[in-house]
Structure formats: structure tokens, C-alpha cells
XYZ file of N, CA, C and O in Angstrom:
304
model
N 15.642 4.008 6.390
C 15.826 4.866 5.073
C 14.760 5.273 4.977
O 13.739 4.948 4.840
N 14.664 6.458 4.056
C 13.845 7.393 3.625
C 13.631 7.330 2.141
O 14.820 7.291 1.443
N 12.590 7.240 1.522
C 12.652 6.899 0.273
C 11.249 7.895 -0.267
O 10.465 7.927 0.049
N 12.216 8.763 -1.119
C 11.002 9.854 -1.768
C 11.142 9.635 -3.415
O 12.081 9.587 -3.973
N 9.803 9.758 -3.866
C 9.748 9.914 -5.180
C 10.203 11.126 -5.832
O 9.630 12.212 -5.351
N 10.883 11.411 -7.007
C 11.346 12.482 -7.579
C 10.467 12.989 -8.684
O 10.165 14.173 -9.033
N 10.037 12.058 -9.306
C 9.082 12.366 -10.431
C 7.910 11.354 -10.322
O 7.766 10.319 -9.832
N 6.775 11.692 -11.057
C 5.429 11.088 -10.928
C 5.605 9.528 -11.477
O 4.837 8.832 -10.863
N 6.557 9.647 -12.185
C 6.653 8.334 -12.909
C 7.673 7.376 -12.579
O 7.927 6.456 -13.092
N 8.268 7.900 -11.603
C 9.462 6.863 -11.074
C 8.973 5.860 -10.127
O 7.785 5.763 -9.494
N 9.698 4.455 -10.318
C 9.151 3.445 -9.720
C 9.979 3.064 -8.772
O 11.438 2.719 -8.671
N 9.594 3.062 -7.484
C 10.185 2.695 -6.261
C 10.635 1.238 -6.100
O 9.623 0.577 -6.633
N 11.542 0.874 -5.588
C 11.830 -0.812 -5.527
C 10.672 -1.246 -4.689
O 10.303 -0.742 -3.642
N 10.496 -2.781 -4.995
C 9.634 -3.360 -4.210
C 10.157 -3.559 -2.741
O 9.102 -3.418 -1.876
N 11.236 -3.650 -2.690
C 11.837 -3.731 -1.220
C 11.709 -2.605 -0.245
O 12.033 -3.126 0.981
N 11.119 -1.485 -0.753
C 11.142 -0.359 0.052
C 9.877 -0.616 1.060
O 9.399 -0.128 1.741
N 8.875 -2.019 0.670
C 7.569 -2.051 1.355
C 7.929 -3.327 1.909
O 8.276 -4.409 1.482
N 7.565 -3.414 3.445
C 7.585 -4.797 3.853
C 6.295 -5.648 3.240
O 5.615 -5.410 2.686
N 6.932 -7.113 3.666
C 5.957 -7.905 2.790
C 4.270 -7.933 3.030
O 3.372 -7.850 2.319
N 3.977 -7.237 4.346
C 2.727 -7.139 4.656
C 1.937 -5.976 4.388
O 0.708 -5.881 3.678
N 3.149 -4.748 3.750
C 2.455 -3.569 3.511
C 2.272 -3.945 1.920
O 1.254 -3.365 1.366
N 3.112 -4.797 1.120
C 2.808 -4.960 -0.063
C 1.580 -5.837 -0.399
O 0.594 -5.704 -1.379
N 1.027 -6.882 0.765
C 0.038 -7.528 0.519
C -1.455 -6.598 0.720
O -1.991 -6.679 -0.108
N -0.971 -5.811 1.837
C -2.128 -4.814 1.872
C -2.392 -4.106 0.816
O -3.607 -3.765 0.050
N -1.298 -3.357 0.174
C -1.439 -2.620 -0.889
C -2.087 -3.259 -2.049
O -2.687 -2.768 -3.041
N -1.790 -4.781 -2.535
C -2.440 -5.693 -3.477
C -3.874 -5.471 -3.280
O -4.602 -5.396 -4.355
N -4.472 -5.831 -2.114
C -5.804 -5.821 -1.789
C -6.564 -4.729 -2.027
O -7.669 -4.602 -2.812
N -6.078 -3.529 -1.717
C -6.560 -2.060 -1.962
C -6.384 -1.692 -3.198
O -7.501 -1.359 -3.866
N -5.436 -2.242 -4.135
C -5.656 -1.937 -5.429
C -6.528 -2.802 -6.185
O -6.747 -2.253 -7.321
N -6.738 -3.929 -5.656
C -7.664 -4.644 -6.187
C -9.463 -4.309 -6.167
O -9.930 -4.800 -6.527
N -9.400 -3.370 -5.181
C -10.687 -2.510 -4.994
C -11.187 -3.016 -3.487
O -12.532 -2.511 -3.613
N -10.832 -3.610 -3.023
C -11.235 -3.975 -1.610
C -11.233 -2.820 -0.779
O -10.417 -2.175 -0.522
N -12.231 -2.907 0.059
C -12.300 -1.775 1.159
C -11.447 -2.195 2.446
O -10.700 -3.405 2.580
N -10.986 -1.246 3.171
C -10.021 -1.589 4.620
C -10.607 -2.729 5.344
O -10.022 -3.899 5.423
N -11.888 -2.848 5.335
C -12.588 -3.829 6.054
C -12.332 -5.200 5.541
O -12.086 -6.256 5.993
N -12.547 -5.350 4.278
C -12.428 -6.565 3.228
C -11.087 -6.883 3.570
O -10.868 -8.214 3.561
N -10.096 -6.278 3.324
C -8.651 -6.305 3.249
C -8.455 -7.061 4.746
O -7.883 -7.927 4.823
N -8.788 -6.319 5.726
C -8.538 -6.914 7.209
C -8.951 -8.160 7.376
O -8.446 -8.896 7.973
N -10.124 -8.414 6.915
C -10.764 -9.945 7.149
C -10.212 -10.931 6.494
O -9.644 -11.791 7.136
N -9.892 -10.454 5.166
C -8.853 -11.508 4.256
C -7.623 -11.703 4.679
O -6.875 -12.795 4.790
N -6.829 -10.677 5.229
C -5.597 -11.032 5.944
C -5.536 -11.222 7.696
O -4.512 -11.583 8.288
N -6.881 -11.483 8.103
C -6.808 -11.946 9.552
C -6.167 -10.662 10.498
O -5.716 -10.674 11.653
N -6.599 -9.322 9.961
C -5.866 -8.367 10.990
C -7.457 -7.153 11.131
O -8.502 -7.580 10.832
N -6.991 -6.388 12.013
C -8.010 -5.286 12.301
C -8.202 -3.970 11.079
O -7.328 -3.974 10.399
N -9.083 -3.545 11.283
C -9.362 -2.337 10.178
C -8.218 -1.185 10.441
O -7.411 -0.594 9.343
N -7.842 -1.040 11.515
C -6.932 -0.123 12.017
C -5.636 -0.541 11.883
O -4.778 0.382 11.345
N -5.437 -1.707 11.725
C -3.784 -2.431 11.219
C -3.746 -2.059 9.793
O -2.675 -1.477 9.297
N -4.789 -2.206 9.068
C -4.851 -1.908 7.505
C -4.522 -0.455 7.297
O -3.717 -0.352 6.589
N -5.223 0.269 7.970
C -5.140 1.900 8.042
C -3.497 2.301 8.197
O -2.798 2.837 7.818
N -3.131 1.261 9.228
C -1.689 1.919 9.825
C -0.423 1.146 8.724
O 0.221 2.254 8.343
N -0.751 0.168 8.008
C -0.061 0.077 6.875
C -0.130 0.750 5.797
O 0.932 1.315 5.300
N -1.280 1.266 5.329
C -1.780 2.245 4.130
C -0.821 3.796 4.634
O -0.273 4.160 3.513
N -0.880 3.912 5.748
C -0.382 5.124 6.104
C 1.314 4.885 5.773
O 1.659 6.028 5.562
N 1.697 4.047 6.433
C 3.179 3.542 6.510
C 3.720 3.978 4.929
O 4.767 4.170 4.400
N 2.828 3.185 4.137
C 3.280 2.955 2.615
C 3.247 4.406 2.093
O 3.846 4.954 1.193
N 2.118 5.304 2.325
C 2.328 6.596 1.842
C 3.007 7.631 2.523
O 3.907 8.267 1.585
N 3.494 7.077 3.573
C 4.691 8.024 4.343
C 6.089 7.639 3.616
O 6.918 8.671 3.427
N 6.045 6.459 3.679
C 7.533 5.969 2.914
C 7.726 6.624 1.376
O 8.717 6.815 1.006
N 6.494 6.547 0.595
C 6.716 6.956 -0.520
C 6.195 8.209 -1.315
O 6.021 8.318 -2.375
N 5.626 8.705 -0.203
C 5.156 9.901 -0.410
C 3.758 10.401 -1.470
O 3.511 10.974 -2.249
N 3.128 9.133 -1.017
C 1.947 9.178 -1.727
C 0.706 9.649 -1.026
O 0.664 9.499 0.031
N -0.334 10.279 -1.694
C -1.366 11.072 -1.226
C -2.806 10.352 -1.644
O -3.738 10.615 -0.689
N -2.841 9.681 -2.510
C -4.248 9.357 -2.967
C -4.150 7.550 -3.299
O -3.284 6.902 -3.160
N -5.323 7.306 -3.250
C -5.784 5.660 -3.656
C -5.483 5.394 -4.964
O -4.892 4.638 -5.196
N -5.362 6.454 -5.806
C -5.223 6.308 -7.212
C -3.839 6.272 -7.259
O -3.509 5.545 -8.181
N -2.841 6.920 -6.534
C -1.423 6.810 -6.594
C -1.020 5.600 -6.010
O -0.083 4.778 -6.784
N -2.027 4.838 -5.099
C -1.392 3.718 -4.400
C -1.621 2.355 -5.565
O -0.787 1.640 -5.670
N -2.836 2.497 -6.249
C -3.066 1.556 -7.090
C -1.990 1.471 -8.347
O -1.563 0.466 -8.875
N -1.520 2.865 -8.670
C -0.802 3.017 -9.888
C 0.407 2.283 -9.352
O 1.229 1.731 -10.019
N 1.005 2.696 -8.055
C 2.157 1.904 -7.505
C 2.213 0.303 -7.734
O 3.191 -0.338 -8.247
N 0.894 -0.258 -6.983
C 0.738 -1.744 -7.132
C 0.899 -2.110 -8.514
O 1.449 -3.048 -8.596
N 0.526 -1.614 -9.453
C 0.662 -1.759 -11.046
C 1.963 -1.826 -11.129
O 2.360 -2.960 -11.799
N 2.651 -0.873 -11.016
C 4.201 -0.714 -11.498
C 4.833 -1.787 -10.614
O 5.932 -2.209 -11.351
N 4.559 -2.209 -9.638
C 5.532 -3.273 -8.701
C 5.146 -4.655 -9.279
O 5.407 -5.650 -8.598
N 3.864 -4.751 -10.127
C 3.487 -6.078 -10.539
C 2.429 -6.750 -9.311
O 2.338 -8.095 -9.293
N 2.029 -5.963 -8.233
C 1.129 -6.658 -7.313
C -0.392 -6.914 -7.844
O -1.173 -7.463 -7.037
């Protein structure tokens, strides 16, 4: 299923993201680096990067600021 945002203020459903993607997004939105996020989640930095690329692709997001806005709108 492909989900695209039609307006900058549209709120995608939280179910569009896998639980680990939501967790990754929460860490990044909290200001953690990829490495800090990876260590906290017990993953490699490359896996964190892959999760964030998937989030961006699923939701048409291009910047960390947009990721942070999304995390806030989802209550993460």
C-alpha cells in the first residue's frame, strides 16, 4: 500500500509505519543521532538509516524537520 500526503498538514495514520519505524522516528525526533538511536535500539547505524529511508519513501518526507513534525503529530 502506498501512502502519499496531499497537503503539508495532512496527518498520516500511525499504522502506516511499522513499530520499529515508529520507534526509530521517536528517537530521531527527540534529537538523537543515527548512532545513538542504533545503540539504544540494539541495531546498526545502517539499519536506522534504512528505517528512516522507508519512512521517507512511504510518506513522501524529505527532511528531518518534516520527520520531527510527523512524530509530534503522531504523538511519538
